[in-house]
């Protein structure tokens, strides 16, 4: 049986992720109390269900504390994949304000900000149990695409290496494991002919590759990842996200992430994300 476990902050997009899996043919259960997971899995296994997705979050209350020790049991006989959806506090507050929905931990005496802080404390023990996705600035369509890419990965076959470009002006992604800052490199933005283009476009690539500093940093980052990748694999990691940041997330970081993704495709399963481009619709 393949079991995808979804958790994360309220308002981070768990319903979107669960809908993607349901559309992909998974048997989906939302808001299941954590102690009932083994019973559900056992029942569905006997029924011949091969793909299951379950959302477990703070709506389960204190029973959430049972989830971390239970995951070792769930791995016996199942191919377990865990996704943790997260977002910055300001993004979560904006979403709740737009929908006018009440936070699961909110009441007449608790502000929305306080409820979010309390939720983070409750979820802290499980953040590192799965792959973390920062949905702060992501359109729903992009989140759906990323979830579809992730659930197609066979987790039993090793580590998935993700290269992610971003703009520092939007903040460092919450899901980054390693962060490299390339803002010191020559910026194509100041060439008016290159400004509307991205690091995926050949004129920008040519501009950057004419700079010895770009080539040196590119090779240094590749060497660092290559040298330490075996240690992350040995640590039984399922995912390693390498985030490359420049000012706006359009030129330098995009080029660097693209090049690194191609460079490592023969060494690991690679996924590529351009966070700022996705948020801007480019």
PDB file of N, CA, C and O in Angstrom, residues 183-234:
ATOM      1  N   UNK A 183      23.391  37.135  -4.811  1.00  0.00           N
ATOM      2  CA  UNK A 183      23.164  38.554  -5.067  1.00  0.00           C
ATOM      3  C   UNK A 183      24.454  39.303  -5.373  1.00  0.00           C
ATOM      4  O   UNK A 183      24.406  40.417  -5.905  1.00  0.00           O
ATOM      5  N   UNK A 184      25.609  38.719  -5.058  1.00  0.00           N
ATOM      6  CA  UNK A 184      26.882  39.391  -5.309  1.00  0.00           C
ATOM      7  C   UNK A 184      27.304  39.298  -6.779  1.00  0.00           C
ATOM      8  O   UNK A 184      28.265  39.954  -7.193  1.00  0.00           O
ATOM      9  N   UNK A 185      26.607  38.505  -7.572  1.00  0.00           N
ATOM     10  CA  UNK A 185      26.978  38.296  -8.965  1.00  0.00           C
ATOM     11  C   UNK A 185      26.431  39.411  -9.859  1.00  0.00           C
ATOM     12  O   UNK A 185      25.476  40.100  -9.486  1.00  0.00           O
ATOM     13  N   UNK A 186      27.011  39.620 -11.050  1.00  0.00           N
ATOM     14  CA  UNK A 186      26.507  40.639 -11.983  1.00  0.00           C
ATOM     15  C   UNK A 186      25.019  40.430 -12.252  1.00  0.00           C
ATOM     16  O   UNK A 186      24.561  39.298 -12.437  1.00  0.00           O
ATOM     17  N   UNK A 187      24.281  41.536 -12.294  1.00  0.00           N
ATOM     18  CA  UNK A 187      22.827  41.456 -12.371  1.00  0.00           C
ATOM     19  C   UNK A 187      22.316  41.850 -13.761  1.00  0.00           C
ATOM     20  O   UNK A 187      22.430  43.021 -14.166  1.00  0.00           O
ATOM     21  N   UNK A 188      21.723  40.908 -14.498  1.00  0.00           N
ATOM     22  CA  UNK A 188      21.169  41.231 -15.830  1.00  0.00           C
ATOM     23  C   UNK A 188      20.050  42.263 -15.782  1.00  0.00           C
ATOM     24  O   UNK A 188      19.723  42.854 -16.817  1.00  0.00           O
ATOM     25  N   UNK A 189      19.479  42.491 -14.610  1.00  0.00           N
ATOM     26  CA  UNK A 189      18.374  43.448 -14.475  1.00  0.00           C
ATOM     27  C   UNK A 189      18.769  44.837 -14.977  1.00  0.00           C
ATOM     28  O   UNK A 189      17.938  45.576 -15.500  1.00  0.00           O
ATOM     29  N   UNK A 190      20.054  45.182 -14.830  1.00  0.00           N
ATOM     30  CA  UNK A 190      20.507  46.526 -15.195  1.00  0.00           C
ATOM     31  C   UNK A 190      20.768  46.671 -16.689  1.00  0.00           C
ATOM     32  O   UNK A 190      21.121  47.761 -17.147  1.00  0.00           O
ATOM     33  N   UNK A 191      20.629  45.603 -17.446  1.00  0.00           N
ATOM     34  CA  UNK A 191      20.652  45.677 -18.902  1.00  0.00           C
ATOM     35  C   UNK A 191      19.190  45.725 -19.353  1.00  0.00           C
ATOM     36  O   UNK A 191      18.449  44.753 -19.187  1.00  0.00           O
ATOM     37  N   UNK A 192      18.752  46.842 -19.886  1.00  0.00           N
ATOM     38  CA  UNK A 192      17.330  47.025 -20.190  1.00  0.00           C
ATOM     39  C   UNK A 192      16.795  45.996 -21.183  1.00  0.00           C
ATOM     40  O   UNK A 192      15.607  45.668 -21.157  1.00  0.00           O
ATOM     41  N   UNK A 193      17.654  45.462 -22.044  1.00  0.00           N
ATOM     42  CA  UNK A 193      17.192  44.447 -22.997  1.00  0.00           C
ATOM     43  C   UNK A 193      16.974  43.095 -22.316  1.00  0.00           C
ATOM     44  O   UNK A 193      16.199  42.265 -22.799  1.00  0.00           O
ATOM     45  N   UNK A 194      17.655  42.882 -21.197  1.00  0.00           N
ATOM     46  CA  UNK A 194      17.540  41.602 -20.477  1.00  0.00           C
ATOM     47  C   UNK A 194      16.536  41.663 -19.339  1.00  0.00           C
ATOM     48  O   UNK A 194      16.106  40.611 -18.836  1.00  0.00           O
ATOM     49  N   UNK A 195      16.171  42.853 -18.927  1.00  0.00           N
ATOM     50  CA  UNK A 195      15.323  43.031 -17.741  1.00  0.00           C
ATOM     51  C   UNK A 195      14.023  42.220 -17.802  1.00  0.00           C
ATOM     52  O   UNK A 195      13.655  41.572 -16.826  1.00  0.00           O
ATOM     53  N   UNK A 196      13.290  42.209 -18.920  1.00  0.00           N
ATOM     54  CA  UNK A 196      12.030  41.462 -18.938  1.00  0.00           C
ATOM     55  C   UNK A 196      12.215  39.950 -19.083  1.00  0.00           C
ATOM     56  O   UNK A 196      11.250  39.192 -18.954  1.00  0.00           O
ATOM     57  N   UNK A 197      13.437  39.494 -19.352  1.00  0.00           N
ATOM     58  CA  UNK A 197      13.687  38.077 -19.553  1.00  0.00           C
ATOM     59  C   UNK A 197      13.991  37.398 -18.212  1.00  0.00           C
ATOM     60  O   UNK A 197      14.003  38.035 -17.162  1.00  0.00           O
ATOM     61  N   UNK A 198      14.216  36.084 -18.261  1.00  0.00           N
ATOM     62  CA  UNK A 198      14.512  35.327 -17.042  1.00  0.00           C
ATOM     63  C   UNK A 198      15.790  34.521 -17.232  1.00  0.00           C
ATOM     64  O   UNK A 198      16.344  34.457 -18.336  1.00  0.00           O
ATOM     65  N   UNK A 199      16.220  33.881 -16.166  1.00  0.00           N
ATOM     66  CA  UNK A 199      17.412  33.042 -16.224  1.00  0.00           C
ATOM     67  C   UNK A 199      17.247  31.795 -17.064  1.00  0.00           C
ATOM     68  O   UNK A 199      18.212  31.042 -17.251  1.00  0.00           O
ATOM     69  N   UNK A 200      16.052  31.573 -17.597  1.00  0.00           N
ATOM     70  CA  UNK A 200      15.803  30.462 -18.526  1.00  0.00           C
ATOM     71  C   UNK A 200      16.096  30.856 -19.972  1.00  0.00           C
ATOM     72  O   UNK A 200      16.175  29.984 -20.839  1.00  0.00           O
ATOM     73  N   UNK A 201      16.216  32.164 -20.233  1.00  0.00           N
ATOM     74  CA  UNK A 201      16.379  32.659 -21.601  1.00  0.00           C
ATOM     75  C   UNK A 201      17.854  32.718 -21.988  1.00  0.00           C
ATOM     76  O   UNK A 201      18.703  33.135 -21.189  1.00  0.00           O
ATOM     77  N   UNK A 202      18.155  32.353 -23.218  1.00  0.00           N
ATOM     78  CA  UNK A 202      19.540  32.234 -23.659  1.00  0.00           C
ATOM     79  C   UNK A 202      20.327  33.541 -23.552  1.00  0.00           C
ATOM     80  O   UNK A 202      21.500  33.514 -23.156  1.00  0.00           O
ATOM     81  N   UNK A 203      19.759  34.712 -23.893  1.00  0.00           N
ATOM     82  CA  UNK A 203      20.550  35.944 -23.741  1.00  0.00           C
ATOM     83  C   UNK A 203      20.995  36.187 -22.294  1.00  0.00           C
ATOM     84  O   UNK A 203      22.109  36.668 -22.066  1.00  0.00           O
ATOM     85  N   UNK A 204      20.153  35.861 -21.322  1.00  0.00           N
ATOM     86  CA  UNK A 204      20.536  36.014 -19.914  1.00  0.00           C
ATOM     87  C   UNK A 204      21.604  34.995 -19.553  1.00  0.00           C
ATOM     88  O   UNK A 204      22.578  35.303 -18.847  1.00  0.00           O
ATOM     89  N   UNK A 205      21.444  33.760 -20.031  1.00  0.00           N
ATOM     90  CA  UNK A 205      22.442  32.718 -19.772  1.00  0.00           C
ATOM     91  C   UNK A 205      23.797  33.147 -20.329  1.00  0.00           C
ATOM     92  O   UNK A 205      24.834  33.045 -19.647  1.00  0.00           O
ATOM     93  N   UNK A 206      23.817  33.652 -21.557  1.00  0.00           N
ATOM     94  CA  UNK A 206      25.071  34.089 -22.178  1.00  0.00           C
ATOM     95  C   UNK A 206      25.702  35.232 -21.384  1.00  0.00           C
ATOM     96  O   UNK A 206      26.929  35.260 -21.182  1.00  0.00           O
ATOM     97  N   UNK A 207      24.869  36.182 -20.946  1.00  0.00           N
ATOM     98  CA  UNK A 207      25.365  37.313 -20.154  1.00  0.00           C
ATOM     99  C   UNK A 207      26.057  36.817 -18.882  1.00  0.00           C
ATOM    100  O   UNK A 207      27.159  37.258 -18.545  1.00  0.00           O
ATOM    101  N   UNK A 208      25.413  35.900 -18.176  1.00  0.00           N
ATOM    102  CA  UNK A 208      25.951  35.420 -16.906  1.00  0.00           C
ATOM    103  C   UNK A 208      27.191  34.556 -17.110  1.00  0.00           C
ATOM    104  O   UNK A 208      28.160  34.657 -16.341  1.00  0.00           O
ATOM    105  N   UNK A 209      27.186  33.732 -18.141  1.00  0.00           N
ATOM    106  CA  UNK A 209      28.315  32.815 -18.329  1.00  0.00           C
ATOM    107  C   UNK A 209      29.551  33.516 -18.873  1.00  0.00           C
ATOM    108  O   UNK A 209      30.623  32.907 -18.924  1.00  0.00           O
ATOM    109  N   UNK A 210      29.411  34.776 -19.250  1.00  0.00           N
ATOM    110  CA  UNK A 210      30.600  35.555 -19.620  1.00  0.00           C
ATOM    111  C   UNK A 210      31.359  36.031 -18.385  1.00  0.00           C
ATOM    112  O   UNK A 210      32.487  36.521 -18.513  1.00  0.00           O
ATOM    113  N   UNK A 211      30.747  35.892 -17.208  1.00  0.00           N
ATOM    114  CA  UNK A 211      31.365  36.383 -15.973  1.00  0.00           C
ATOM    115  C   UNK A 211      32.115  35.261 -15.258  1.00  0.00           C
ATOM    116  O   UNK A 211      31.517  34.236 -14.901  1.00  0.00           O
ATOM    117  N   UNK A 212      33.420  35.418 -15.006  1.00  0.00           N
ATOM    118  CA  UNK A 212      34.171  34.394 -14.267  1.00  0.00           C
ATOM    119  C   UNK A 212      33.621  34.173 -12.857  1.00  0.00           C
ATOM    120  O   UNK A 212      33.664  33.056 -12.341  1.00  0.00           O
ATOM    121  N   UNK A 213      33.093  35.247 -12.237  1.00  0.00           N
ATOM    122  CA  UNK A 213      32.541  35.095 -10.894  1.00  0.00           C
ATOM    123  C   UNK A 213      31.341  34.152 -10.880  1.00  0.00           C
ATOM    124  O   UNK A 213      31.170  33.350  -9.957  1.00  0.00           O
ATOM    125  N   UNK A 214      30.500  34.256 -11.904  1.00  0.00           N
ATOM    126  CA  UNK A 214      29.321  33.385 -11.994  1.00  0.00           C
ATOM    127  C   UNK A 214      29.765  31.935 -12.118  1.00  0.00           C
ATOM    128  O   UNK A 214      29.253  31.045 -11.425  1.00  0.00           O
ATOM    129  N   UNK A 215      30.723  31.675 -13.004  1.00  0.00           N
ATOM    130  CA  UNK A 215      31.191  30.304 -13.214  1.00  0.00           C
ATOM    131  C   UNK A 215      31.852  29.748 -11.966  1.00  0.00           C
ATOM    132  O   UNK A 215      31.662  28.570 -11.623  1.00  0.00           O
ATOM    133  N   UNK A 216      32.600  30.609 -11.274  1.00  0.00           N
ATOM    134  CA  UNK A 216      33.273  30.140 -10.066  1.00  0.00           C
ATOM    135  C   UNK A 216      32.269  29.799  -8.967  1.00  0.00           C
ATOM    136  O   UNK A 216      32.379  28.746  -8.328  1.00  0.00           O
ATOM    137  N   UNK A 217      31.267  30.676  -8.747  1.00  0.00           N
ATOM    138  CA  UNK A 217      30.277  30.384  -7.720  1.00  0.00           C
ATOM    139  C   UNK A 217      29.440  29.173  -8.103  1.00  0.00           C
ATOM    140  O   UNK A 217      29.120  28.333  -7.260  1.00  0.00           O
ATOM    141  N   UNK A 218      29.079  29.080  -9.370  1.00  0.00           N
ATOM    142  CA  UNK A 218      28.302  27.929  -9.847  1.00  0.00           C
ATOM    143  C   UNK A 218      29.029  26.625  -9.538  1.00  0.00           C
ATOM    144  O   UNK A 218      28.450  25.671  -9.013  1.00  0.00           O
ATOM    145  N   UNK A 219      30.327  26.594  -9.844  1.00  0.00           N
ATOM    146  CA  UNK A 219      31.108  25.374  -9.615  1.00  0.00           C
ATOM    147  C   UNK A 219      31.318  25.111  -8.127  1.00  0.00           C
ATOM    148  O   UNK A 219      31.344  23.954  -7.685  1.00  0.00           O
ATOM    149  N   UNK A 220      31.452  26.183  -7.341  1.00  0.00           N
ATOM    150  CA  UNK A 220      31.624  26.023  -5.900  1.00  0.00           C
ATOM    151  C   UNK A 220      30.363  25.422  -5.265  1.00  0.00           C
ATOM    152  O   UNK A 220      30.441  24.543  -4.395  1.00  0.00           O
ATOM    153  N   UNK A 221      29.187  25.917  -5.669  1.00  0.00           N
ATOM    154  CA  UNK A 221      27.931  25.381  -5.130  1.00  0.00           C
ATOM    155  C   UNK A 221      27.774  23.925  -5.543  1.00  0.00           C
ATOM    156  O   UNK A 221      27.400  23.067  -4.723  1.00  0.00           O
ATOM    157  N   UNK A 222      28.068  23.625  -6.800  1.00  0.00           N
ATOM    158  CA  UNK A 222      27.952  22.237  -7.281  1.00  0.00           C
ATOM    159  C   UNK A 222      28.882  21.317  -6.504  1.00  0.00           C
ATOM    160  O   UNK A 222      28.497  20.202  -6.123  1.00  0.00           O
ATOM    161  N   UNK A 223      30.096  21.768  -6.249  1.00  0.00           N
ATOM    162  CA  UNK A 223      31.055  20.953  -5.507  1.00  0.00           C
ATOM    163  C   UNK A 223      30.586  20.734  -4.073  1.00  0.00           C
ATOM    164  O   UNK A 223      30.695  19.613  -3.538  1.00  0.00           O
ATOM    165  N   UNK A 224      30.050  21.781  -3.441  1.00  0.00           N
ATOM    166  CA  UNK A 224      29.555  21.643  -2.067  1.00  0.00           C
ATOM    167  C   UNK A 224      28.431  20.605  -2.004  1.00  0.00           C
ATOM    168  O   UNK A 224      28.441  19.711  -1.157  1.00  0.00           O
ATOM    169  N   UNK A 225      27.453  20.733  -2.897  1.00  0.00           N
ATOM    170  CA  UNK A 225      26.327  19.790  -2.898  1.00  0.00           C
ATOM    171  C   UNK A 225      26.818  18.379  -3.201  1.00  0.00           C
ATOM    172  O   UNK A 225      26.405  17.409  -2.546  1.00  0.00           O
ATOM    173  N   UNK A 226      27.701  18.245  -4.168  1.00  0.00           N
ATOM    174  CA  UNK A 226      28.221  16.925  -4.548  1.00  0.00           C
ATOM    175  C   UNK A 226      28.984  16.276  -3.388  1.00  0.00           C
ATOM    176  O   UNK A 226      28.831  15.080  -3.130  1.00  0.00           O
ATOM    177  N   UNK A 227      29.780  17.067  -2.657  1.00  0.00           N
ATOM    178  CA  UNK A 227      30.582  16.513  -1.558  1.00  0.00           C
ATOM    179  C   UNK A 227      29.723  16.065  -0.386  1.00  0.00           C
ATOM    180  O   UNK A 227      30.036  15.072   0.282  1.00  0.00           O
ATOM    181  N   UNK A 228      28.633  16.812  -0.116  1.00  0.00           N
ATOM    182  CA  UNK A 228      27.835  16.522   1.075  1.00  0.00           C
ATOM    183  C   UNK A 228      26.581  15.704   0.798  1.00  0.00           C
ATOM    184  O   UNK A 228      25.938  15.227   1.734  1.00  0.00           O
ATOM    185  N   UNK A 229      26.243  15.509  -0.463  1.00  0.00           N
ATOM    186  CA  UNK A 229      25.053  14.728  -0.794  1.00  0.00           C
ATOM    187  C   UNK A 229      25.088  13.315  -0.198  1.00  0.00           C
ATOM    188  O   UNK A 229      24.069  12.845   0.331  1.00  0.00           O
ATOM    189  N   UNK A 230      26.216  12.608  -0.237  1.00  0.00           N
ATOM    190  CA  UNK A 230      26.237  11.266   0.373  1.00  0.00           C
ATOM    191  C   UNK A 230      25.888  11.270   1.859  1.00  0.00           C
ATOM    192  O   UNK A 230      25.279  10.306   2.356  1.00  0.00           O
ATOM    193  N   UNK A 231      26.240  12.339   2.561  1.00  0.00           N
ATOM    194  CA  UNK A 231      25.920  12.409   3.994  1.00  0.00           C
ATOM    195  C   UNK A 231      24.419  12.564   4.215  1.00  0.00           C
ATOM    196  O   UNK A 231      23.860  11.975   5.147  1.00  0.00           O
ATOM    197  N   UNK A 232      23.763  13.354   3.374  1.00  0.00           N
ATOM    198  CA  UNK A 232      22.309  13.501   3.488  1.00  0.00           C
ATOM    199  C   UNK A 232      21.608  12.196   3.123  1.00  0.00           C
ATOM    200  O   UNK A 232      20.607  11.823   3.748  1.00  0.00           O
ATOM    201  N   UNK A 233      22.124  11.482   2.137  1.00  0.00           N
ATOM    202  CA  UNK A 233      21.555  10.184   1.777  1.00  0.00           C
ATOM    203  C   UNK A 233      21.737   9.196   2.923  1.00  0.00           C
ATOM    204  O   UNK A 233      20.810   8.450   3.279  1.00  0.00           O
ATOM    205  N   UNK A 234      22.912   9.202   3.532  1.00  0.00           N
ATOM    206  CA  UNK A 234      23.197   8.311   4.663  1.00  0.00           C
ATOM    207  C   UNK A 234      22.291   8.610   5.847  1.00  0.00           C
ATOM    208  O   UNK A 234      21.966   7.724   6.654  1.00  0.00           O
TER     209      UNK A 234
END
